[in-house]
Every structure is written in structure tokens, then in C-alpha cells.
Short mmCIF file of C-alpha atoms and ligand atoms in Angstrom, two decimals:
data_model
loop_
_atom_site.label_atom_id
_atom_site.label_comp_id
_atom_site.label_asym_id
_atom_site.label_seq_id
_atom_site.Cartn_x
_atom_site.Cartn_y
_atom_site.Cartn_z
CA UNK A 20 35.91 41.06 -9.83
CA UNK A 21 36.11 44.71 -8.71
CA UNK A 22 34.78 45.09 -5.18
CA UNK A 23 31.79 47.37 -4.76
CA UNK A 24 32.01 50.08 -2.09
CA UNK A 25 28.51 50.39 -0.71
CA UNK A 26 27.65 52.01 2.55
CA UNK A 27 27.45 49.09 4.93
CA UNK A 28 25.23 48.95 7.99
CA UNK A 29 27.59 46.40 9.56
CA UNK A 30 31.13 46.88 8.17
CA UNK A 31 32.64 44.14 10.39
CA UNK A 32 30.62 41.08 11.32
CA UNK A 33 31.04 37.79 13.12
CA UNK A 34 29.08 34.99 11.52
CA UNK A 35 28.35 32.12 13.89
CA UNK A 36 27.85 28.85 12.04
CA UNK A 37 26.76 25.77 13.91
CA UNK A 38 28.38 22.49 12.98
CA UNK A 39 25.00 21.37 11.67
CA UNK A 40 25.17 23.98 8.90
CA UNK A 41 27.90 21.81 7.34
CA UNK A 42 25.60 18.80 7.05
CA UNK A 43 22.56 18.16 4.90
CA UNK A 44 19.43 16.12 5.52
CA UNK A 45 19.91 14.21 2.28
CA UNK A 46 23.48 13.17 3.09
CA UNK A 47 24.98 10.56 5.40
CA UNK A 48 28.13 12.61 5.70
CA UNK A 49 28.80 14.81 8.75
CA UNK A 50 30.57 17.28 6.50
CA UNK A 51 28.67 17.64 3.26
CA UNK A 52 30.28 19.23 0.19
CA UNK A 53 26.94 20.61 -1.07
CA UNK A 54 26.40 22.49 2.21
CA UNK A 55 29.99 23.76 2.18
CA UNK A 56 29.57 24.97 -1.39
CA UNK A 57 26.28 26.68 -0.56
CA UNK A 58 27.82 28.44 2.46
CA UNK A 59 30.89 29.48 0.47
CA UNK A 60 28.71 31.01 -2.25
CA UNK A 61 26.63 32.89 0.31
CA UNK A 62 29.86 34.18 1.90
CA UNK A 63 31.27 35.20 -1.49
CA UNK A 64 28.23 37.43 -2.08
CA UNK A 65 28.92 39.47 1.06
CA UNK A 66 32.68 39.57 0.53
CA UNK A 67 31.92 41.24 -2.80
CA UNK A 68 30.10 43.94 -0.80
CA UNK A 69 33.43 44.61 0.95
CA UNK A 70 32.34 43.46 4.39
CA UNK A 71 34.95 42.39 6.94
CA UNK A 72 33.99 38.86 7.91
CA UNK A 73 35.05 36.67 10.80
CA UNK A 74 33.43 33.26 11.24
CA UNK A 75 33.09 31.22 14.40
CA UNK A 76 32.44 27.57 13.64
CA UNK A 77 30.75 25.00 15.91
CA UNK A 78 30.92 21.21 15.92
CA UNK A 79 27.43 19.85 16.63
CA UNK A 80 27.73 17.76 13.44
CA UNK A 81 30.71 15.90 14.95
CA UNK A 82 30.99 16.04 18.75
CA UNK A 83 29.43 18.03 21.56
CA UNK A 84 30.92 17.83 25.05
CA UNK A 85 27.61 17.30 26.87
CA UNK A 86 26.66 14.34 24.67
CA UNK A 87 30.03 12.64 25.21
CA UNK A 88 29.69 13.29 28.94
CA UNK A 89 26.32 11.54 28.91
CA UNK A 90 28.14 8.51 27.46
CA UNK A 91 30.42 8.42 30.50
CA UNK A 92 33.32 10.61 29.43
CA UNK A 93 35.02 13.15 31.67
CA UNK A 94 33.58 16.56 30.74
CA UNK A 95 36.93 18.28 30.27
CA UNK A 96 38.11 15.57 27.85
CA UNK A 97 34.71 15.64 26.13
CA UNK A 98 34.97 19.39 25.60
CA UNK A 99 38.52 19.03 24.29
CA UNK A 100 37.11 16.63 21.67
CA UNK A 101 34.34 19.15 20.91
CA UNK A 102 36.82 21.98 20.45
CA UNK A 103 39.12 19.93 18.22
CA UNK A 104 36.07 19.02 16.14
CA UNK A 105 35.46 22.71 15.45
CA UNK A 106 38.99 22.82 13.99
CA UNK A 107 38.08 19.95 11.65
CA UNK A 108 35.01 21.91 10.48
CA UNK A 109 37.14 25.04 10.21
CA UNK A 110 39.63 23.26 7.94
CA UNK A 111 36.82 22.14 5.64
CA UNK A 112 35.16 25.56 5.55
CA UNK A 113 38.48 27.35 5.06
CA UNK A 114 39.27 25.13 2.11
CA UNK A 115 35.91 25.66 0.40
CA UNK A 116 35.91 29.43 0.94
CA UNK A 117 39.44 29.74 -0.45
CA UNK A 118 38.26 27.93 -3.60
CA UNK A 119 36.01 30.97 -4.20
CA UNK A 120 39.18 33.07 -4.62
CA UNK A 121 38.67 34.63 -1.21
CA UNK A 122 41.64 35.09 1.11
CA UNK A 123 41.03 33.14 4.32
CA UNK A 124 42.96 32.31 7.45
CA UNK A 125 41.98 29.65 9.97
CA UNK A 126 42.86 30.39 13.57
CA UNK A 127 42.52 28.06 16.54
CA UNK A 128 42.42 28.94 20.23
CA UNK A 129 44.40 25.72 20.81
CA UNK A 130 47.86 25.70 19.17
CA UNK A 131 48.00 23.18 16.32
CA UNK A 132 51.34 23.75 14.72
CA UNK A 133 51.41 23.09 10.98
CA UNK A 134 47.62 22.84 10.72
CA UNK A 135 46.40 26.37 11.34
CA UNK A 136 47.35 29.60 13.05
CA UNK A 137 46.99 30.28 16.74
CA UNK A 138 44.32 32.85 17.68
CA UNK A 139 45.75 36.35 17.82
CA UNK A 140 43.24 39.24 18.08
CA UNK A 141 45.67 41.83 16.78
CA UNK A 142 46.54 39.76 13.74
CA UNK A 143 42.86 38.96 13.19
CA UNK A 144 41.97 42.67 13.09
CA UNK A 145 44.81 43.36 10.63
CA UNK A 146 43.70 40.50 8.36
CA UNK A 147 40.08 41.62 8.48
CA UNK A 148 41.04 45.17 7.48
CA UNK A 149 42.82 43.61 4.48
CA UNK A 150 39.53 41.88 3.60
CA UNK A 151 40.77 38.43 4.56
CA UNK A 152 38.11 36.16 6.05
CA UNK A 153 39.23 34.92 9.45
CA UNK A 154 37.77 31.67 10.78
CA UNK A 155 37.97 31.23 14.54
CA UNK A 156 37.99 27.61 15.71
CA UNK A 157 38.43 25.72 18.99
CA UNK A 158 35.92 28.02 20.70
CA UNK A 159 37.50 30.12 23.40
CA UNK A 160 39.97 27.32 24.11
CA UNK A 161 38.39 26.32 27.44
CA UNK A 162 36.01 23.54 28.37
CA UNK A 163 32.52 24.31 29.76
CA UNK A 164 31.86 26.91 27.07
CA UNK A 165 30.18 26.82 23.67
CA UNK A 166 31.00 28.37 20.35
CA UNK A 167 28.19 30.89 20.96
CA UNK A 168 30.35 32.25 23.78
CA UNK A 169 33.31 32.25 21.41
CA UNK A 170 31.27 34.19 18.82
CA UNK A 171 30.31 36.90 21.33
CA UNK A 172 33.74 37.07 22.94
CA UNK A 173 35.64 37.25 19.66
CA UNK A 174 33.15 39.82 18.30
CA UNK A 175 33.78 42.06 21.30
CA UNK A 176 37.56 41.60 21.04
CA UNK A 177 37.73 42.46 17.33
CA UNK A 178 35.14 45.23 17.70
CA UNK A 179 32.65 43.66 15.31
CA UNK A 180 29.39 45.52 14.71
CA UNK A 181 27.16 42.48 15.13
CA UNK A 182 27.01 38.71 15.61
CA UNK A 183 24.99 37.00 12.89
CA UNK A 184 23.82 33.67 14.21
CA UNK A 185 22.91 31.36 11.35
CA UNK A 186 20.30 28.75 12.32
CA UNK A 187 17.91 26.31 10.66
CA UNK A 188 14.84 28.48 11.38
CA UNK A 189 14.01 32.04 10.29
CA UNK A 190 14.80 33.70 13.64
CA UNK A 191 13.48 33.82 17.20
CA UNK A 192 9.85 32.73 17.61
CA UNK A 193 7.30 32.99 20.42
CA UNK A 194 7.66 29.17 20.72
CA UNK A 195 9.32 26.36 18.76
CA UNK A 196 8.10 26.73 15.13
CA UNK A 197 8.94 23.06 14.44
CA UNK A 198 6.49 21.99 17.17
CA UNK A 199 3.84 24.72 17.00
CA UNK A 200 2.39 26.05 13.73
CA UNK A 201 1.09 29.15 15.54
CA UNK A 202 4.60 30.27 16.51
CA UNK A 203 5.17 33.93 15.62
CA UNK A 204 8.52 35.26 14.45
CA UNK A 205 9.88 38.30 16.29
CA UNK A 206 11.53 40.84 14.00
CA UNK A 207 13.09 42.71 16.92
CA UNK A 208 13.72 42.03 20.61
CA UNK A 209 15.56 43.64 23.50
CA UNK A 210 18.05 41.69 25.63
CA UNK A 211 15.65 42.21 28.54
CA UNK A 212 12.67 40.71 26.70
CA UNK A 213 14.68 37.65 25.64
CA UNK A 214 15.55 36.98 29.29
CA UNK A 215 12.04 37.76 30.61
CA UNK A 216 10.37 35.45 28.10
CA UNK A 217 13.17 32.85 28.39
CA UNK A 218 13.50 32.76 24.60
CA UNK A 219 16.18 30.48 23.19
CA UNK A 220 18.69 32.67 21.38
CA UNK A 221 21.98 31.26 22.64
CA UNK A 222 23.32 29.93 25.93
CA UNK A 223 23.12 32.28 28.87
CA UNK A 224 26.82 33.05 29.34
CA UNK A 225 27.16 34.00 25.66
CA UNK A 226 23.98 36.06 25.79
CA UNK A 227 25.03 37.89 28.98
CA UNK A 228 28.32 38.82 27.33
CA UNK A 229 26.50 40.31 24.33
CA UNK A 230 24.11 42.22 26.58
CA UNK A 231 26.84 43.58 28.87
CA UNK A 232 28.88 44.86 25.93
CA UNK A 233 25.85 46.03 23.90
CA UNK A 234 26.71 43.69 21.05
CA UNK A 235 23.73 43.28 18.70
CA UNK A 236 22.79 39.74 17.63
CA UNK A 237 20.80 38.84 14.54
CA UNK A 238 19.38 35.33 14.35
CA UNK A 239 18.52 34.24 10.82
CA UNK A 240 18.11 31.22 8.56
CA UNK A 241 21.50 30.38 7.05
CA UNK A 242 19.88 27.90 4.64
CA UNK A 243 17.80 30.63 3.02
CA UNK A 244 19.29 31.79 -0.27
CA UNK A 245 20.58 35.39 -0.09
CA UNK A 246 19.54 35.89 3.56
CA UNK A 247 23.11 36.78 4.57
CA UNK A 248 23.41 39.15 1.62
CA UNK A 249 20.16 40.90 2.53
CA UNK A 250 21.31 41.41 6.13
CA UNK A 251 24.56 43.03 4.99
CA UNK A 252 22.55 45.24 2.61
CA UNK A 253 20.52 46.41 5.64
CA UNK A 254 17.32 44.59 4.69
CA UNK A 255 15.24 43.20 7.55
CA UNK A 256 15.86 39.47 7.90
CA UNK A 257 15.38 37.20 10.90
CA UNK A 258 15.34 38.66 14.42
CA UNK A 259 17.46 41.53 15.68
CA UNK A 260 18.29 41.60 19.40
CA UNK A 261 19.80 44.80 20.75
N1 UDP B 319 33.53 23.76 23.23
C1 UDP B 319 34.25 24.04 24.40
N2 UDP B 319 34.65 25.33 24.60
C2 UDP B 319 34.38 26.35 23.74
C3 UDP B 319 33.62 26.04 22.59
C4 UDP B 319 33.21 24.74 22.36
O1 UDP B 319 34.53 23.17 25.19
O2 UDP B 319 34.79 27.48 23.99
C5 UDP B 319 33.18 22.35 22.94
C6 UDP B 319 31.91 21.89 23.65
O3 UDP B 319 32.08 20.54 24.00
C7 UDP B 319 30.86 22.02 22.56
C8 UDP B 319 31.65 21.63 21.32
O4 UDP B 319 32.94 22.19 21.55
O5 UDP B 319 29.77 21.15 22.76
C9 UDP B 319 31.09 22.13 20.01
O6 UDP B 319 30.65 23.46 20.11
P1 UDP B 319 29.10 23.87 20.03
O7 UDP B 319 28.29 22.92 20.85
O8 UDP B 319 29.00 25.31 20.40
O9 UDP B 319 28.82 23.67 18.47
P2 UDP B 319 27.51 24.08 17.63
O10 UDP B 319 26.31 23.80 18.49
O11 UDP B 319 27.62 25.53 17.33
O12 UDP B 319 27.59 23.25 16.39
#
């Protein structure tokens, strides 16, 4: 298919996908092929708009360091398991996206010779400019961080225009929409307001990084058909924080 050359509001984006986006409520599997196919199709739609896309993948569907720690494991070891789990998700996502005839490269912050490439910001930028999707796994490569921090850090390094944080709800609300039916969705927020109101956007170290480097964040519902496409087309979707 011939790529369309539209004017893009965000020519280079980092999409943060939680590990949970790879699962589905109707499946017993931690990595569900239906979810992977859905995500790959959503990604294909924006690749056809000629956007430069980097993805940071989490691992909440497999292992999170804090949960393993609560079971008695040393936190550093627990976080190593968490980071390696993001590589497992990255392998699955990379494989499904490449089946859409999209060029993809999986990078890991932890060297895993023969499995994927080691993170290299310069190479990542070159690949992105050649319209290759780059998937960043293993977080920032250090324990005591999350993949939200990796998303913001990598976005700043590769000079992305925005971090798109895909979640299971439509954006940032006044309170938890799953617990309170009167919760109101914000369409726009400032970094200051998020901190003042203690709204849950991402963990504090990731959020502070975005604020300090004036990196916009858009929180949106990744399960909503065409939501990603609409964002890239400049249509209001979810909550913009800048
Ligand atoms: N992790 C880490 N350092 C990083 C990123 C992630 O140690 O830079 C570990 C941490 O244990 C975390 C797990 O990997 O709980 C999975 O990442 P995250 O919780 O961010 O996944 P998500 O919630 O996005 O699915």
C-alpha cells in the first residue's frame, strides 16, 4: 500500500503499552493472540499515516517487581524478572506487528544476544526515520523503575513529540471511573494540576521527567477501536497533559 503523506500533529510518537493490553478478559492466557492482533491492526492504521512509532512495553500481565517482593523476593531480583518479562511481551508484539508487513525491531536495555538488539538511541532514531517501528523492552535496564519511566526517558532521548499512554479507561478522570459513576473525564490538564489534584497518570518519577522536559502525555483507551488513529489525525481523544 502507498503511504499517505498527511500533515501530522505528532510525527514521532512513543506508545506506552501496559502488559495488560496483551491480555483479554475472556482468555486464560497472559498473552492473548486476539489482543495482539487487535493492537497490531491499530498500529498498522497509524503506520499507514506515515508516523514514526516507538513502543515501550510493560509486563503487568506476567510479573511486576513489587508483587514478587511482597511474596518474599529480593526487590532487585524481582525487578530483573519484571524487566525480562517485558522482553517476552516485546517478542510477541514484534512478531505480530511484523505479520502486518510492517518493519519492526525489538530492542532491549539488557543485552540478550541472539534474541533481540541492545538499546541504541542513535540506531533507534535512524530506524524510526526509515519508518521502522522500534519496540523498547527491559524498561530502562535498572531495578526500582517502571516502564512509564522508560517511556518518558526514551521519548526524550529520541526526541518524540508525545507519549501516548494506552490504558483500559478513556483518560484521566476526577476519580476512579470504575468505582464512581460520577467521575468526569478531563480532556486537558497541566502538569501542575495533575500534581495538585494527585491524579493518577503515571508514577511520579516518570511524570516528573515528562514535566521537566516539557514532554506532552496523552492518556487514552487503547481498547477503543480507532482511538490511536484519531489521535494521530489530531482529533481530541482521551486526556492531554502538557
Ligand atoms: N521494571 C524495572 N525497571 C524498569 C522497568 C520495569 O525494574 O525500568 C520492572 C518492574 O519490576 C516492573 C516490571 O518490570 O514492575 C514491569 O513493568 P511495569 O510494571 O511498568 O509494567 P506495566 O504496568 O506497564 O504492564
